[in-house]
Amino acid sequence: MNRVLFPLLTLILALAVLPIVLSALWVKVVTSAAIFALAAAGVSVVFAQLGLINLSQIALVGVGGWIGLRLNYATELPFTFNLAIAGMITAAIGAILALPALRMRGLYLALVTLMAAGAFQILFNAFQFPNGGTGFWGVAQQSAGEVRRPALAGSDVGYLRYTIVVVAASFGLVALHRITAPGRAWAMIRQSEANAMAAGINVTFYKFWAFALSGLLAGIAGALLAGALGQLDARTFLASDGILLFALAVVGGAYSWVGAVIAGLLFKLLPALFNDFGLSADIALVIFGAALLHAIMTAPRGIAGQLQSAFSRRQA
């Protein structure tokens, strides 16, 4: 019962309270944090379910943002349709990134996905993001318009609520996978691929499925980010940030949606707090490094796992 009631209460409180208590600046920061929590959930799908490291998630968020912007300027489709299309195309790209995972794991897979993120970073720098121009790339010297938001989410507060609902629905999709056939197959593959194949599980298919689901979440996050910011920049999707997002997914807790939320808050909220206090946002990197060491040495299930253990002990 708690597994259903707690997420539901959290969603209601977020929708009702956050837009009221936050200033205009922090509404934008929390919106970005929620979006990157969704991206972190995609990292967690691959890592928690298969034990594989994917460092290209930030790059896929950029791809989703590029597609969302291109559809916004090239078509008259509603924002939610653009969101879905961006997610599906990025899911296909994510599935392609599963090809190296069929033959390698650990450091080698991490390096390959990091190289893929670097390649996307070069493309973003070279071609930039669409802003209403002509041609395939859609880039003009001056922006030709704005990103259309849903009718009920035209304001920043409304868009925060819209983002929270989309992120919550995406978390629900991940939870559904974990308790159904894909989740059972992933658990067996993580334990032993040989045993999984002996049990008749199509290891190749389910690896593709996990990477596609991760890409879907990244694509949705990218299109949401395009709607939140109005225009994207190549510097937002550095390959190094893919490493940081993975590290924060581990720190937050890769085995729970709470961990993804914590990762998103750490990724965007903590640097913004330091800036607000007049301090360098780079201080956050020192804290992230210490937190990662703590997670690796004493808390493999991350902050979310520690909170869950503390709550269980208090209940007992």
Coordinates of C-alpha atoms in Angstrom, one line a residue:
M1 CA 0.0 0.0 0.0
N2 CA 2.8 2.4 0.9
R3 CA 4.4 1.8 -2.5
V4 CA 1.3 3.3 -4.1
L5 CA 0.3 5.8 -1.5
F6 CA 3.6 7.5 -0.9
P7 CA 4.3 8.4 -4.6
L8 CA 0.7 9.6 -5.0
L9 CA 0.9 11.9 -2.0
T10 CA 4.3 13.1 -3.2
L11 CA 2.8 14.0 -6.6
I12 CA -0.2 15.8 -5.0
L13 CA 2.0 17.8 -2.7
A14 CA 4.4 18.7 -5.5
L15 CA 1.6 19.9 -7.8
A16 CA -0.2 21.8 -5.0
V17 CA 2.6 23.3 -2.9
L18 CA 5.7 23.9 -5.0
P19 CA 4.1 26.4 -7.5
I20 CA 2.8 28.4 -4.5
V21 CA 5.9 28.6 -2.3
L22 CA 8.5 29.0 -5.1
S23 CA 9.6 32.3 -6.6
A24 CA 9.7 32.8 -10.4
L25 CA 13.4 31.9 -10.5
W26 CA 13.1 28.8 -8.4
V27 CA 10.1 27.6 -10.4
K28 CA 12.5 27.4 -13.4
V29 CA 15.2 25.7 -11.4
V30 CA 12.9 23.1 -10.0
T31 CA 11.4 22.5 -13.4
S32 CA 14.9 21.8 -14.7
A33 CA 15.6 19.5 -11.7
A34 CA 12.5 17.5 -12.4
I35 CA 13.5 17.1 -16.1
F36 CA 17.0 15.9 -15.2
A37 CA 15.4 13.6 -12.6
L38 CA 13.7 11.9 -15.6
A39 CA 17.0 11.7 -17.4
A40 CA 18.6 10.1 -14.3
A41 CA 15.8 7.6 -14.2
G42 CA 16.9 6.5 -17.7
V43 CA 20.4 6.0 -16.4
S44 CA 19.1 4.0 -13.5
V45 CA 17.1 1.7 -15.8
V46 CA 20.2 0.4 -17.5
F47 CA 22.4 0.4 -14.4
A48 CA 20.0 -1.0 -11.8
Q49 CA 18.3 -3.6 -14.0
L50 CA 21.3 -4.8 -16.1
G51 CA 24.3 -3.6 -14.2
L52 CA 25.5 -1.7 -17.3
I53 CA 27.0 1.8 -17.4
N54 CA 25.6 4.2 -19.9
L55 CA 27.3 7.6 -20.0
S56 CA 25.5 8.9 -23.1
Q57 CA 22.3 9.9 -21.4
I58 CA 22.9 13.7 -21.4
A59 CA 23.7 13.5 -25.1
L60 CA 20.4 11.7 -25.7
V61 CA 18.6 14.4 -23.8
G62 CA 20.2 16.9 -26.2
V63 CA 18.9 14.8 -29.2
G64 CA 15.4 14.8 -27.7
G65 CA 15.7 18.6 -27.3
W66 CA 16.9 19.0 -30.9
I67 CA 14.0 16.9 -32.2
G68 CA 11.4 18.7 -30.0
L69 CA 12.6 22.1 -31.3
R70 CA 12.7 21.0 -34.9
L71 CA 9.2 19.7 -34.7
N72 CA 8.0 22.9 -33.0
Y73 CA 9.2 25.1 -35.8
A74 CA 8.6 22.8 -38.7
T75 CA 5.1 21.5 -37.8
E76 CA 1.9 22.7 -36.1
L77 CA 1.7 19.5 -34.0
P78 CA 0.7 20.0 -30.3
F79 CA 3.5 20.1 -27.8
T80 CA 2.6 16.7 -26.3
F81 CA 2.8 15.1 -29.7
N82 CA 6.2 16.5 -30.2
L83 CA 7.2 15.2 -26.8
A84 CA 6.0 11.7 -27.7
I85 CA 7.8 11.7 -31.2
A86 CA 11.0 13.0 -29.7
G87 CA 10.8 10.2 -27.1
M88 CA 10.2 7.5 -29.7
I89 CA 13.0 8.6 -32.0
T90 CA 15.5 8.9 -29.1
A91 CA 14.4 5.4 -28.0
A92 CA 15.5 4.1 -31.4
I93 CA 18.8 5.8 -31.0
G94 CA 19.2 4.4 -27.5
A95 CA 18.5 0.9 -28.8
I96 CA 21.3 1.4 -31.3
L97 CA 23.6 2.2 -28.4
A98 CA 22.8 -1.2 -27.0
L99 CA 24.8 -2.9 -29.7
P100 CA 28.1 -2.5 -27.8
A101 CA 26.4 -3.9 -24.7
L102 CA 25.9 -7.2 -26.5
R103 CA 29.6 -7.9 -26.3
M104 CA 31.1 -5.8 -23.6
R105 CA 30.5 -4.6 -20.0
G106 CA 32.1 -2.4 -17.4
L107 CA 34.8 0.0 -18.3
Y108 CA 34.8 -0.8 -22.0
L109 CA 31.0 -0.2 -22.4
A110 CA 31.4 3.0 -20.4
L111 CA 34.1 4.3 -22.7
V112 CA 32.1 3.4 -25.8
T113 CA 29.0 5.3 -24.6
L114 CA 31.2 8.2 -23.5
M115 CA 32.7 8.4 -27.0
A116 CA 29.1 8.4 -28.4
A117 CA 28.3 11.3 -26.1
G118 CA 31.4 13.1 -27.3
A119 CA 30.4 12.6 -30.9
F120 CA 27.0 14.1 -30.2
Q121 CA 28.6 17.0 -28.5
I122 CA 30.7 17.7 -31.6
L123 CA 27.5 17.6 -33.7
F124 CA 25.7 20.0 -31.3
N125 CA 28.6 22.4 -31.5
A126 CA 28.8 22.2 -35.3
F127 CA 25.2 22.5 -36.2
Q128 CA 23.6 24.1 -33.1
F129 CA 19.9 23.7 -32.2
P130 CA 16.9 24.7 -34.4
N131 CA 15.5 28.2 -33.7
G132 CA 13.1 28.6 -36.6
G133 CA 15.5 28.8 -39.6
T134 CA 15.1 27.1 -42.9
G135 CA 16.6 23.8 -44.2
F136 CA 17.1 20.6 -42.4
W137 CA 19.0 22.1 -39.4
G138 CA 16.5 24.9 -39.0
V139 CA 19.1 27.4 -37.7
A140 CA 18.8 31.2 -38.3
Q141 CA 21.0 34.1 -37.1
Q142 CA 18.0 35.3 -35.1
S143 CA 15.3 33.2 -33.5
A144 CA 12.2 33.1 -35.5
G145 CA 9.7 32.3 -32.8
E146 CA 9.0 30.6 -29.5
V147 CA 8.4 27.1 -28.4
R148 CA 4.7 26.3 -28.2
R149 CA 3.7 25.0 -24.8
P150 CA 0.5 23.1 -24.0
A151 CA -2.6 25.4 -23.5
L152 CA -2.8 24.7 -19.8
A153 CA 1.0 25.1 -19.3
G154 CA 1.7 28.5 -20.9
S155 CA 3.0 30.1 -17.7
D156 CA 6.1 28.9 -15.9
V157 CA 4.0 27.7 -13.0
G158 CA 1.7 25.8 -15.3
Y159 CA 4.7 24.3 -17.1
L160 CA 6.1 23.1 -13.8
R161 CA 2.9 21.3 -13.1
Y162 CA 2.9 19.8 -16.6
T163 CA 6.5 18.7 -16.2
I164 CA 5.8 17.0 -12.8
V165 CA 2.8 15.1 -14.3
V166 CA 4.9 13.9 -17.3
V167 CA 7.8 12.9 -15.1
A168 CA 5.5 11.1 -12.7
A169 CA 3.8 9.2 -15.6
S170 CA 7.3 8.2 -16.9
F171 CA 8.3 7.0 -13.4
G172 CA 5.1 4.9 -13.5
L173 CA 6.1 3.4 -16.8
V174 CA 9.5 2.4 -15.4
A175 CA 7.8 0.9 -12.3
L176 CA 5.5 -1.1 -14.5
H177 CA 8.4 -2.6 -16.4
R178 CA 10.1 -3.6 -13.1
I179 CA 7.1 -5.6 -11.9
T180 CA 6.3 -7.3 -15.2
A181 CA 8.1 -9.6 -17.6
P182 CA 10.9 -7.2 -18.6
G183 CA 11.8 -6.6 -15.0
R184 CA 12.0 -10.3 -14.3
A185 CA 14.0 -10.9 -17.4
W186 CA 16.4 -8.0 -16.6
A187 CA 16.9 -9.4 -13.0
M188 CA 17.9 -12.8 -14.4
I189 CA 20.2 -11.3 -17.0
R190 CA 21.9 -9.1 -14.3
Q191 CA 22.5 -12.2 -12.2
S192 CA 23.8 -14.4 -15.0
E193 CA 23.4 -14.1 -18.7
A194 CA 24.2 -17.7 -19.2
N195 CA 21.5 -18.8 -16.8
A196 CA 19.1 -16.4 -18.4
M197 CA 19.7 -17.8 -21.9
A198 CA 19.4 -21.4 -20.5
A199 CA 16.0 -20.3 -19.1
G200 CA 14.9 -19.3 -22.6
I201 CA 15.2 -15.5 -22.1
N202 CA 16.2 -13.5 -25.2
V203 CA 19.1 -11.6 -23.7
T204 CA 19.7 -9.5 -26.9
F205 CA 16.1 -8.4 -27.1
Y206 CA 15.8 -7.4 -23.4
K207 CA 19.1 -5.5 -23.5
F208 CA 17.8 -3.5 -26.5
W209 CA 14.5 -3.0 -24.6
A210 CA 16.4 -1.5 -21.6
F211 CA 18.4 0.9 -23.7
A212 CA 15.4 1.9 -25.7
L213 CA 13.4 2.7 -22.5
S214 CA 16.4 4.7 -21.2
G215 CA 16.5 6.6 -24.6
L216 CA 12.7 7.2 -24.4
L217 CA 13.1 8.9 -21.0
A218 CA 16.0 10.9 -22.3
G219 CA 14.1 12.1 -25.3
I220 CA 11.1 13.1 -23.3
A221 CA 13.4 15.0 -20.9
G222 CA 15.1 16.8 -23.8
A223 CA 11.8 17.9 -25.3
L224 CA 10.6 19.1 -21.9
L225 CA 13.8 21.0 -21.5
A226 CA 13.3 22.7 -24.8
G227 CA 9.8 23.8 -23.7
A228 CA 11.2 25.1 -20.4
L229 CA 14.1 27.1 -21.7
G230 CA 12.7 28.1 -25.1
Q231 CA 16.1 27.6 -26.8
L232 CA 18.9 25.1 -26.2
D233 CA 22.7 25.5 -26.3
A234 CA 25.3 23.0 -27.1
R235 CA 27.1 23.7 -23.8
T236 CA 24.1 22.3 -21.9
F237 CA 24.9 18.8 -23.2
L238 CA 28.6 18.3 -22.5
A239 CA 29.9 14.7 -22.5
S240 CA 31.4 15.3 -19.1
D241 CA 27.9 16.0 -17.7
G242 CA 27.0 12.4 -18.7
I243 CA 29.5 11.1 -16.3
L244 CA 28.2 13.5 -13.6
L245 CA 24.6 12.4 -14.2
F246 CA 25.6 8.8 -13.8
A247 CA 27.5 9.5 -10.6
L248 CA 24.5 11.4 -9.2
A249 CA 22.1 8.5 -10.1
V250 CA 24.3 6.2 -8.0
V251 CA 24.5 8.7 -5.2
G252 CA 20.8 9.3 -5.2
G253 CA 19.9 5.6 -5.5
A254 CA 19.6 3.8 -8.8
Y255 CA 17.0 1.3 -7.5
S256 CA 14.2 3.8 -6.7
W257 CA 12.3 6.7 -8.2
V258 CA 13.2 8.6 -5.1
G259 CA 16.9 8.2 -6.0
A260 CA 16.2 9.7 -9.5
V261 CA 14.5 12.7 -7.9
I262 CA 17.4 13.2 -5.5
A263 CA 19.8 13.0 -8.5
G264 CA 17.9 15.7 -10.4
L265 CA 17.8 18.0 -7.4
L266 CA 21.5 17.5 -6.8
F267 CA 22.3 18.1 -10.5
K268 CA 20.4 21.4 -10.8
L269 CA 19.2 22.6 -7.4
L270 CA 22.5 22.4 -5.4
P271 CA 24.6 24.5 -7.9
A272 CA 21.8 27.1 -8.1
L273 CA 21.8 27.3 -4.3
F274 CA 25.5 28.0 -4.3
N275 CA 25.1 30.7 -6.9
D276 CA 22.3 32.2 -4.9
F277 CA 24.6 32.4 -1.9
G278 CA 27.2 34.1 -4.0
L279 CA 29.5 31.1 -4.0
S280 CA 31.0 29.2 -7.0
A281 CA 28.7 26.4 -8.3
D282 CA 31.9 24.3 -8.8
I283 CA 31.9 23.7 -5.0
A284 CA 29.0 21.3 -5.7
L285 CA 31.4 19.0 -7.7
V286 CA 33.5 18.5 -4.5
I287 CA 30.4 17.5 -2.6
F288 CA 29.4 15.2 -5.4
G289 CA 32.8 13.5 -5.3
A290 CA 32.6 12.9 -1.6
A291 CA 29.0 11.7 -1.9
L292 CA 30.0 9.2 -4.6
L293 CA 32.8 7.8 -2.5
H294 CA 30.4 7.5 0.4
A295 CA 27.9 5.7 -1.8
I296 CA 30.4 3.3 -3.2
M297 CA 32.0 2.4 0.2
T298 CA 29.0 2.4 2.6
A299 CA 25.7 2.9 0.7
P300 CA 25.5 1.0 -2.6
R301 CA 21.7 1.7 -2.8
G302 CA 22.4 5.5 -2.5
I303 CA 20.7 8.1 -0.4
A304 CA 17.2 6.7 -1.2
G305 CA 18.3 3.3 0.1
Q306 CA 19.6 4.8 3.3
L307 CA 16.3 6.8 3.8
Q308 CA 14.3 3.6 3.2
S309 CA 16.4 1.7 5.7
A310 CA 16.0 4.4 8.3
F311 CA 12.3 4.5 7.8
S312 CA 12.0 0.7 8.1
R313 CA 14.0 0.7 11.4
R314 CA 11.8 3.5 12.8
Q315 CA 8.6 1.6 11.9
A316 CA 10.0 -1.5 13.5

